[in-house]
Coordinates of C-alpha atoms in Angstrom, one line a residue:
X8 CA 212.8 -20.7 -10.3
X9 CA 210.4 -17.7 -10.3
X10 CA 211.2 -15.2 -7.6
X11 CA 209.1 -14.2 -4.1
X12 CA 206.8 -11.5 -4.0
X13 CA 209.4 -10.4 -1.0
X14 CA 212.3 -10.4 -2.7
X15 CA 210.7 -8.3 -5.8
X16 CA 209.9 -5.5 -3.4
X17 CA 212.7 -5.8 -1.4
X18 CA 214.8 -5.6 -5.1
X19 CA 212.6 -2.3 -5.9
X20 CA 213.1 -0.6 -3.0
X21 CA 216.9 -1.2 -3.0
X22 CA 216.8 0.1 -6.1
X23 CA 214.5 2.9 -5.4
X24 CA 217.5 4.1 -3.1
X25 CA 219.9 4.1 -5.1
X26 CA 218.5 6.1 -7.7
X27 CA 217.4 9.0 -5.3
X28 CA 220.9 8.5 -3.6
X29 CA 221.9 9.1 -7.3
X30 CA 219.9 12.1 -7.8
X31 CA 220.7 13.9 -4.9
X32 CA 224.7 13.4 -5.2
X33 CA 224.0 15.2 -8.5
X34 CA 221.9 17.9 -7.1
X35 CA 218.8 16.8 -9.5
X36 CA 215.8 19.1 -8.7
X37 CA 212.4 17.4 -9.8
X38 CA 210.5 19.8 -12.5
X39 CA 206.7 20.1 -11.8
X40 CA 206.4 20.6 -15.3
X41 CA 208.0 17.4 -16.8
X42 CA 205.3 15.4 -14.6
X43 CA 202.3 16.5 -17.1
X44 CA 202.1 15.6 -20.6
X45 CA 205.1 17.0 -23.0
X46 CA 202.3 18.8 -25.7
X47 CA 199.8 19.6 -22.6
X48 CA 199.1 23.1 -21.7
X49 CA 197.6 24.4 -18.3
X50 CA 196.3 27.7 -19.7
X51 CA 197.8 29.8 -16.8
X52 CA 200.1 32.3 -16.9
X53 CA 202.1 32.5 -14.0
X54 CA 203.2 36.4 -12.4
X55 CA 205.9 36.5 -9.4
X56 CA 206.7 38.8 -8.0
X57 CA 210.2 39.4 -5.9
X58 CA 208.1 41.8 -3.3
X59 CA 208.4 39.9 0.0
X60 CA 204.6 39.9 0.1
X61 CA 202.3 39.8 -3.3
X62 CA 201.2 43.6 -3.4
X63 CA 196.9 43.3 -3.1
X64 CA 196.5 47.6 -1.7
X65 CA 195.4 49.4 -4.3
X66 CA 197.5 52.0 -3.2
X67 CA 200.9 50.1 -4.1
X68 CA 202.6 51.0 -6.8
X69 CA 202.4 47.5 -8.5
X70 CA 198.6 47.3 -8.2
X71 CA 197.9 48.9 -11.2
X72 CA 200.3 46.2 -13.4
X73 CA 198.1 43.9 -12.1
X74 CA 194.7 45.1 -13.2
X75 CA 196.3 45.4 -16.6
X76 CA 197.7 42.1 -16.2
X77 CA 194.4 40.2 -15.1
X78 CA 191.9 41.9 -17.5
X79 CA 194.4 41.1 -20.6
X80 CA 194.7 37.4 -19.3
X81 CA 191.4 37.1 -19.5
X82 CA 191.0 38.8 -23.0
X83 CA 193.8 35.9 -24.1
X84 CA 191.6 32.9 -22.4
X85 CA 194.0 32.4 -19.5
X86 CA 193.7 32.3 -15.9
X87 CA 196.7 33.2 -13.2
X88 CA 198.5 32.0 -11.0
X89 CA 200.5 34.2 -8.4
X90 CA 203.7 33.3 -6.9
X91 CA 205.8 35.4 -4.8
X92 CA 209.7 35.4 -3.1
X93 CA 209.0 35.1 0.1
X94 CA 208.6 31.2 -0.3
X95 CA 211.9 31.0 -2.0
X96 CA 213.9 33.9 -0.4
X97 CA 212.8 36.8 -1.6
X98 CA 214.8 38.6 -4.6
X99 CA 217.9 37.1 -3.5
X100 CA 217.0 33.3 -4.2
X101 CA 219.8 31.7 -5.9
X102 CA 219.7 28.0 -6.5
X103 CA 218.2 25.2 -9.3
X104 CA 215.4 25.3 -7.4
X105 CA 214.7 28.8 -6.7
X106 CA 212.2 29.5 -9.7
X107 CA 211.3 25.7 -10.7
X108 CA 207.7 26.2 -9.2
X109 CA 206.6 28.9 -12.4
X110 CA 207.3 26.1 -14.7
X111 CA 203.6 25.0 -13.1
X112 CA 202.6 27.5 -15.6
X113 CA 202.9 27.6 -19.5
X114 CA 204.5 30.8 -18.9
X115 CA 205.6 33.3 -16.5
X116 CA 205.7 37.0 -16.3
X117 CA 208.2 38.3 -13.3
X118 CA 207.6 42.0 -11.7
X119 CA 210.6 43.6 -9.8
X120 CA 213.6 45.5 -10.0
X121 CA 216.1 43.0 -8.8
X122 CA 215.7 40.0 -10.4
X123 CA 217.8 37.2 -10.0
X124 CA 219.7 37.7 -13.4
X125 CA 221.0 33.9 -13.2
X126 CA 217.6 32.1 -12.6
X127 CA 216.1 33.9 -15.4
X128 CA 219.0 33.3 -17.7
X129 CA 218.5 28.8 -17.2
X130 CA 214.7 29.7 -17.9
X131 CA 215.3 31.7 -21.0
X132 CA 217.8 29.1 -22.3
X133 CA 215.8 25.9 -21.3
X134 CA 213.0 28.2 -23.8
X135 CA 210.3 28.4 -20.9
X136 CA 208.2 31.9 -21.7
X137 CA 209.9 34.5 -20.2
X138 CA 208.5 38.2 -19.8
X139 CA 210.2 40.7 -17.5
X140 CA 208.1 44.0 -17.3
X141 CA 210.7 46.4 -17.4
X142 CA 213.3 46.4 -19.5
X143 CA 216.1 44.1 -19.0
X144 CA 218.2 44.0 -22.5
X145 CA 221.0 43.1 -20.3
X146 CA 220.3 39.3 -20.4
X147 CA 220.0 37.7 -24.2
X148 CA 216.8 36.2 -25.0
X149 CA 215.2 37.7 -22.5
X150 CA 211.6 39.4 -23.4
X151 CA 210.7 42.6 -21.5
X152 CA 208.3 45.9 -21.5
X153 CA 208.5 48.5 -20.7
X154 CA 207.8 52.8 -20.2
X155 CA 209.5 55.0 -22.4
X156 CA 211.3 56.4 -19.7
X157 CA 213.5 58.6 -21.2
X158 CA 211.3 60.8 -23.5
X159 CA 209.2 61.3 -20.8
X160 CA 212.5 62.6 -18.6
X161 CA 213.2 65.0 -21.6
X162 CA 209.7 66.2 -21.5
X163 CA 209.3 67.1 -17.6
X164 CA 213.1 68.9 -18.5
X165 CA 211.8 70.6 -21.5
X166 CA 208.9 71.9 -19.5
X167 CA 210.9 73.7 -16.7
X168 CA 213.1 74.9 -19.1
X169 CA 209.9 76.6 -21.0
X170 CA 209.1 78.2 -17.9
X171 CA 212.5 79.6 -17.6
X172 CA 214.5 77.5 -15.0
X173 CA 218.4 77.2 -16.2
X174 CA 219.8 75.4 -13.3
X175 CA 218.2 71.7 -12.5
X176 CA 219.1 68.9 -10.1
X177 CA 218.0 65.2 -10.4
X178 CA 218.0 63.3 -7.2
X179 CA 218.0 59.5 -7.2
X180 CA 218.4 56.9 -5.3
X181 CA 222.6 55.0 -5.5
X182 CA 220.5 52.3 -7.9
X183 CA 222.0 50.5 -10.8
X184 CA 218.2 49.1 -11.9
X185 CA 216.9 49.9 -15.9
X186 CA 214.4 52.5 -14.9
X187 CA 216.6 54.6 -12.7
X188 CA 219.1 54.7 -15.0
X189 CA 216.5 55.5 -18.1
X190 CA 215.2 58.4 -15.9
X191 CA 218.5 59.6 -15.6
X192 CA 219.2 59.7 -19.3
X193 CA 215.5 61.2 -20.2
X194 CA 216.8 64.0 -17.7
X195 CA 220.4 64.7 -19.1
X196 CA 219.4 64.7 -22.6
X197 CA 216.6 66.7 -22.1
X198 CA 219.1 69.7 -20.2
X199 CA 221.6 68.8 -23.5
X200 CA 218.2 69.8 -25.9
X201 CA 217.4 72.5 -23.9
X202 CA 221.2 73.9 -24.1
X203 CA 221.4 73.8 -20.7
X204 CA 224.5 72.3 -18.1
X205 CA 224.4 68.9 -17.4
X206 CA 226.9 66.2 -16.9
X207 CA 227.8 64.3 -12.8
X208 CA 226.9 68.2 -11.1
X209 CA 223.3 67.5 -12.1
X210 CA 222.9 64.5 -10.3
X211 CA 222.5 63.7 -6.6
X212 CA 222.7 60.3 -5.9
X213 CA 222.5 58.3 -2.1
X214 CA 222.0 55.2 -0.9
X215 CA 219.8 56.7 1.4
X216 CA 218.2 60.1 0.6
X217 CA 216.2 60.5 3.9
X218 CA 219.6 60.6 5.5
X219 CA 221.6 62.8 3.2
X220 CA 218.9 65.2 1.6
X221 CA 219.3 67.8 4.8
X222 CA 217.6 71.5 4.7
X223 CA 221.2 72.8 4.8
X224 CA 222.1 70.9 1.3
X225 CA 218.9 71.7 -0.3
X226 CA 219.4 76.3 0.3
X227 CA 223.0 75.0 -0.7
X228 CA 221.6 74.4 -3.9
X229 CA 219.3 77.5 -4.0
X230 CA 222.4 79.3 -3.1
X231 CA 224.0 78.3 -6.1
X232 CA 221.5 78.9 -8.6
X233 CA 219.9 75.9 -8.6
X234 CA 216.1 76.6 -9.1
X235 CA 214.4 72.8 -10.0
X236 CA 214.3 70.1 -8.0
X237 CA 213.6 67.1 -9.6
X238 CA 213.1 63.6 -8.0
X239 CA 212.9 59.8 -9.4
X240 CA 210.0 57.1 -8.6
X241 CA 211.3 54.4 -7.1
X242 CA 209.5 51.1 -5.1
X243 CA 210.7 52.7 -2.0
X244 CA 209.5 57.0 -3.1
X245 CA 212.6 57.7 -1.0
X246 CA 213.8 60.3 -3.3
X247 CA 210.7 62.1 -3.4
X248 CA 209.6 61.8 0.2
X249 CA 213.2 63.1 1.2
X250 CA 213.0 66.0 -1.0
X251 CA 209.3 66.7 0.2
X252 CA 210.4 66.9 4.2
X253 CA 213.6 69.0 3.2
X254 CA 211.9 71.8 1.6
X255 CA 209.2 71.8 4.5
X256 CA 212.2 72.1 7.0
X257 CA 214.3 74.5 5.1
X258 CA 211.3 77.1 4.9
X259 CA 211.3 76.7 1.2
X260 CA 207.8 77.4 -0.6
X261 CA 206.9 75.8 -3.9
X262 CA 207.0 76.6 -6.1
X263 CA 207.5 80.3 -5.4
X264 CA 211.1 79.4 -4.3
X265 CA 211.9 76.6 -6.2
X266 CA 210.0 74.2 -8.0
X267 CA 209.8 70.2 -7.6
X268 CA 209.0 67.8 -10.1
X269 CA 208.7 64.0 -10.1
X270 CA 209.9 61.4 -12.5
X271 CA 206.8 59.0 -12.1
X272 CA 203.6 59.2 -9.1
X273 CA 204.4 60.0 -5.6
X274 CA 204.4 57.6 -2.5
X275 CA 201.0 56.6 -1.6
X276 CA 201.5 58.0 2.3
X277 CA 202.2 61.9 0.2
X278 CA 199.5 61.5 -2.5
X279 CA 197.3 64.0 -0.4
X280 CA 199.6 66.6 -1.0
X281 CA 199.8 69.2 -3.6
X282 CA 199.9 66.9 -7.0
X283 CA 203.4 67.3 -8.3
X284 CA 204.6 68.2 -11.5
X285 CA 206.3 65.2 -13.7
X286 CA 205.0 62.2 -15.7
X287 CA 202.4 59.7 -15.1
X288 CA 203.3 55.3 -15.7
X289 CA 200.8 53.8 -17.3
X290 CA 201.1 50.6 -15.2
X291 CA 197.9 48.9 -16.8
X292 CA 198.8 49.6 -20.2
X293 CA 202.4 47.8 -19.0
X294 CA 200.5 44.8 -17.5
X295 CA 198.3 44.6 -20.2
X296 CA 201.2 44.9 -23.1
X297 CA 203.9 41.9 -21.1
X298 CA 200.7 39.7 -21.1
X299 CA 200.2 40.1 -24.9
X300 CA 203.4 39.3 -25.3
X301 CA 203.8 36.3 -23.1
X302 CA 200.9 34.8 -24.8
X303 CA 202.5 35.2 -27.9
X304 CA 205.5 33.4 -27.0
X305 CA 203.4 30.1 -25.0
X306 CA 202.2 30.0 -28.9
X307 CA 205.4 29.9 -30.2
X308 CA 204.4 33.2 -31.9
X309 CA 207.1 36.3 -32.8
X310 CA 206.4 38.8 -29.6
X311 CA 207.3 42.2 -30.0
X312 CA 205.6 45.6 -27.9
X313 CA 206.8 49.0 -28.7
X314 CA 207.7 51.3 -25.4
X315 CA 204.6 52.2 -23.9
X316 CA 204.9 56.0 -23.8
X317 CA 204.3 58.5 -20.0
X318 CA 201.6 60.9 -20.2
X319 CA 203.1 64.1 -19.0
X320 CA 201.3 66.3 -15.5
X321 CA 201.4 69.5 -14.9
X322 CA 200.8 69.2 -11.3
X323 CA 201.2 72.4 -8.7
X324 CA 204.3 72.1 -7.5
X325 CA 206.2 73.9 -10.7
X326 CA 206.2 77.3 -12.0
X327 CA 208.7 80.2 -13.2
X328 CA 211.6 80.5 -11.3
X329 CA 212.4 83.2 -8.1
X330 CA 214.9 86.0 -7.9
X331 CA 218.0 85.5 -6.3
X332 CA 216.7 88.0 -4.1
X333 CA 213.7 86.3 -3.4
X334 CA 215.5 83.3 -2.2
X335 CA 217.9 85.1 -0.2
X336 CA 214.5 86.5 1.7
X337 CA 212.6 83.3 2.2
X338 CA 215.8 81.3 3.0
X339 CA 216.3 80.8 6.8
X340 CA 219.6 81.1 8.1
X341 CA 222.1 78.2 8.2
X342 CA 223.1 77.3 11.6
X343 CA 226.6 75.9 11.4
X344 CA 229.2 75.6 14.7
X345 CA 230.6 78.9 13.6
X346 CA 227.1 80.9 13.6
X347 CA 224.6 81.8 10.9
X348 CA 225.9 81.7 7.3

């Protein structure tokens, strides 16, 4: 006895339910990318980035990747699609879910320093294209680019030390992220080539440098010899604007009293100021190198890109180093609860 149009869709649907009952009680997330054609591809290449907003000022520091990034696109025959983290939570998005919209693409290239290690692992292992622009050797199978970071550190070292400073302090920000801690090492072994002291006494590290960098720490330091200053890049240029507003509250003149150098380009809100000494990122080269090799793995294709070397600047704000006597004379006093020091 053949069955009623009514009871067939009243079968479906009860069956309907119970398979998306099924699905959620095993937390099944639905992959944008399994609803085209297995051997299809979308020619776009997808770029997030974990900014809460997509950088589009030309004046932010990820600008530049992204001129890189859209010119070699185009060079490869692939358009873009941009996805940030504010839909999904921002950098700290955890969760199946959290990065199953890139799969929209044939491949993905991901910008920021705090990536969500875990959803990049489950892409990298379910063998979605991957490329991290920076370096991130810390998850296997992971593809990255990056700046050679610490030959360009050595180099801004080397050059003070030509000009006859002996005593240098790196200040950072309290950050565990691959370029901080490649600046770093650039700057220690470039005091070990230069025969110079290094090891923890070198390095002043805060959470928050605009805090803890005071006038009074910074003639400290000139106190004690110390006669370069030298600050890292970061998203945030709180090193370097920190340092900057010390030195104009301590009195301090650059660099006839000390000189400043900076591990990268300064904050756009300071780039009208003198041009400081240190190394410049070649952010398009960067965009244009992860796009090269993220089209390289869509085609299942061996992807490999060397460091992409810093090109070093002289700037103004570095030159020989003062007297001991000169710094005592320019120095204003300390004010402490006791009196002037």
């Amino acid at each position: 006895m053949p069955l009623r149009r009514e009871e067939v869709v009243s079968d479906s649907e009860e069956t309907r339910q119970k398979v998306l009952e099924a699905a959620r009680s095993l937390g099944y997330v639905p992959d944008p990318a399994a609803r085209r054609l297995a051997a299809a591809r979308s020619n776009l290449l997808g770029v997030f980035s974990f900014t809460a907003t997509f950088p589009t000022d030309v004046q932010h520091s990820y600008y530049p990747f992204l001129v890189g990034v859209e010119r070699e696109a185009a060079e490869c025959g692939y358009d873009l699609v941009l996805f940030t983290g504010s839909s999904t939570g921002g950098a700290g998005a955890t969760g199946p879910d959290a990065l199953s919209r890139v799969r929209l693409a044939d491949g993905c290239l991901f910008l920021g320093r705090h990536a969500p290690a875990q959803e990049l692992r489950r892409l990298v292992a379910d063998g979605f294209p991957v490329v991290h622009l920076g370096r991130r050797d810390e998850l296997e199978g992971l593809a990255w680019v990056g700046a050679d970071y610490v030959s360009a550190g050595r180099e801004v070292v080397a050059r003070l030390a030509a000009l006859g400073h002996r005593r240098m302090l790196l200040i950072c920000e309290d950050d565990e992220a691959h370029a901080s801690t490649d600046r770093e090492h650039g700057f220690l072994k470039g005091l070990e080539a230069a025969g110079l002291p290094g090891g923890p006494e070198t390095v002043f590290r805060s959470a928050d440098p605009e805090r803890d960098l005071t006038p009074e720490r910074l003639r400290g330091w000139l106190a004690e010899g110390v006669t370069a200053l030298v600050a890292e890049e970061t998203d945030t240029g709180a090193a370097w604007r920190a340092l900057r507003r010390a030195v104009t509250e301590a009195g301090i003149d650059c660099p006839r009293d000390a000189s400043l150098a900076l591990l990268g380009s300064p904050p756009a809100d300071l780039a009208d100021g003198p041009e400081p000494t240190g190394f410049d990122i070649p952010h398009t080269q960067l965009g244009a190198a992860a796009v090269r090799m993220l089209a390289a793995l869509v085609a299942g294709e061996d992807a490999t890109e060397p460091l992409v070397a810093c090109a070093f600047r002289p700037g103004a704000t570095a030159g020989p180093p003062p007297s001991a006597h000169q710094i005592r004379r320019t120095a204003p006093p300390v004010r402490t609860a006791q009196g002037d020091l």
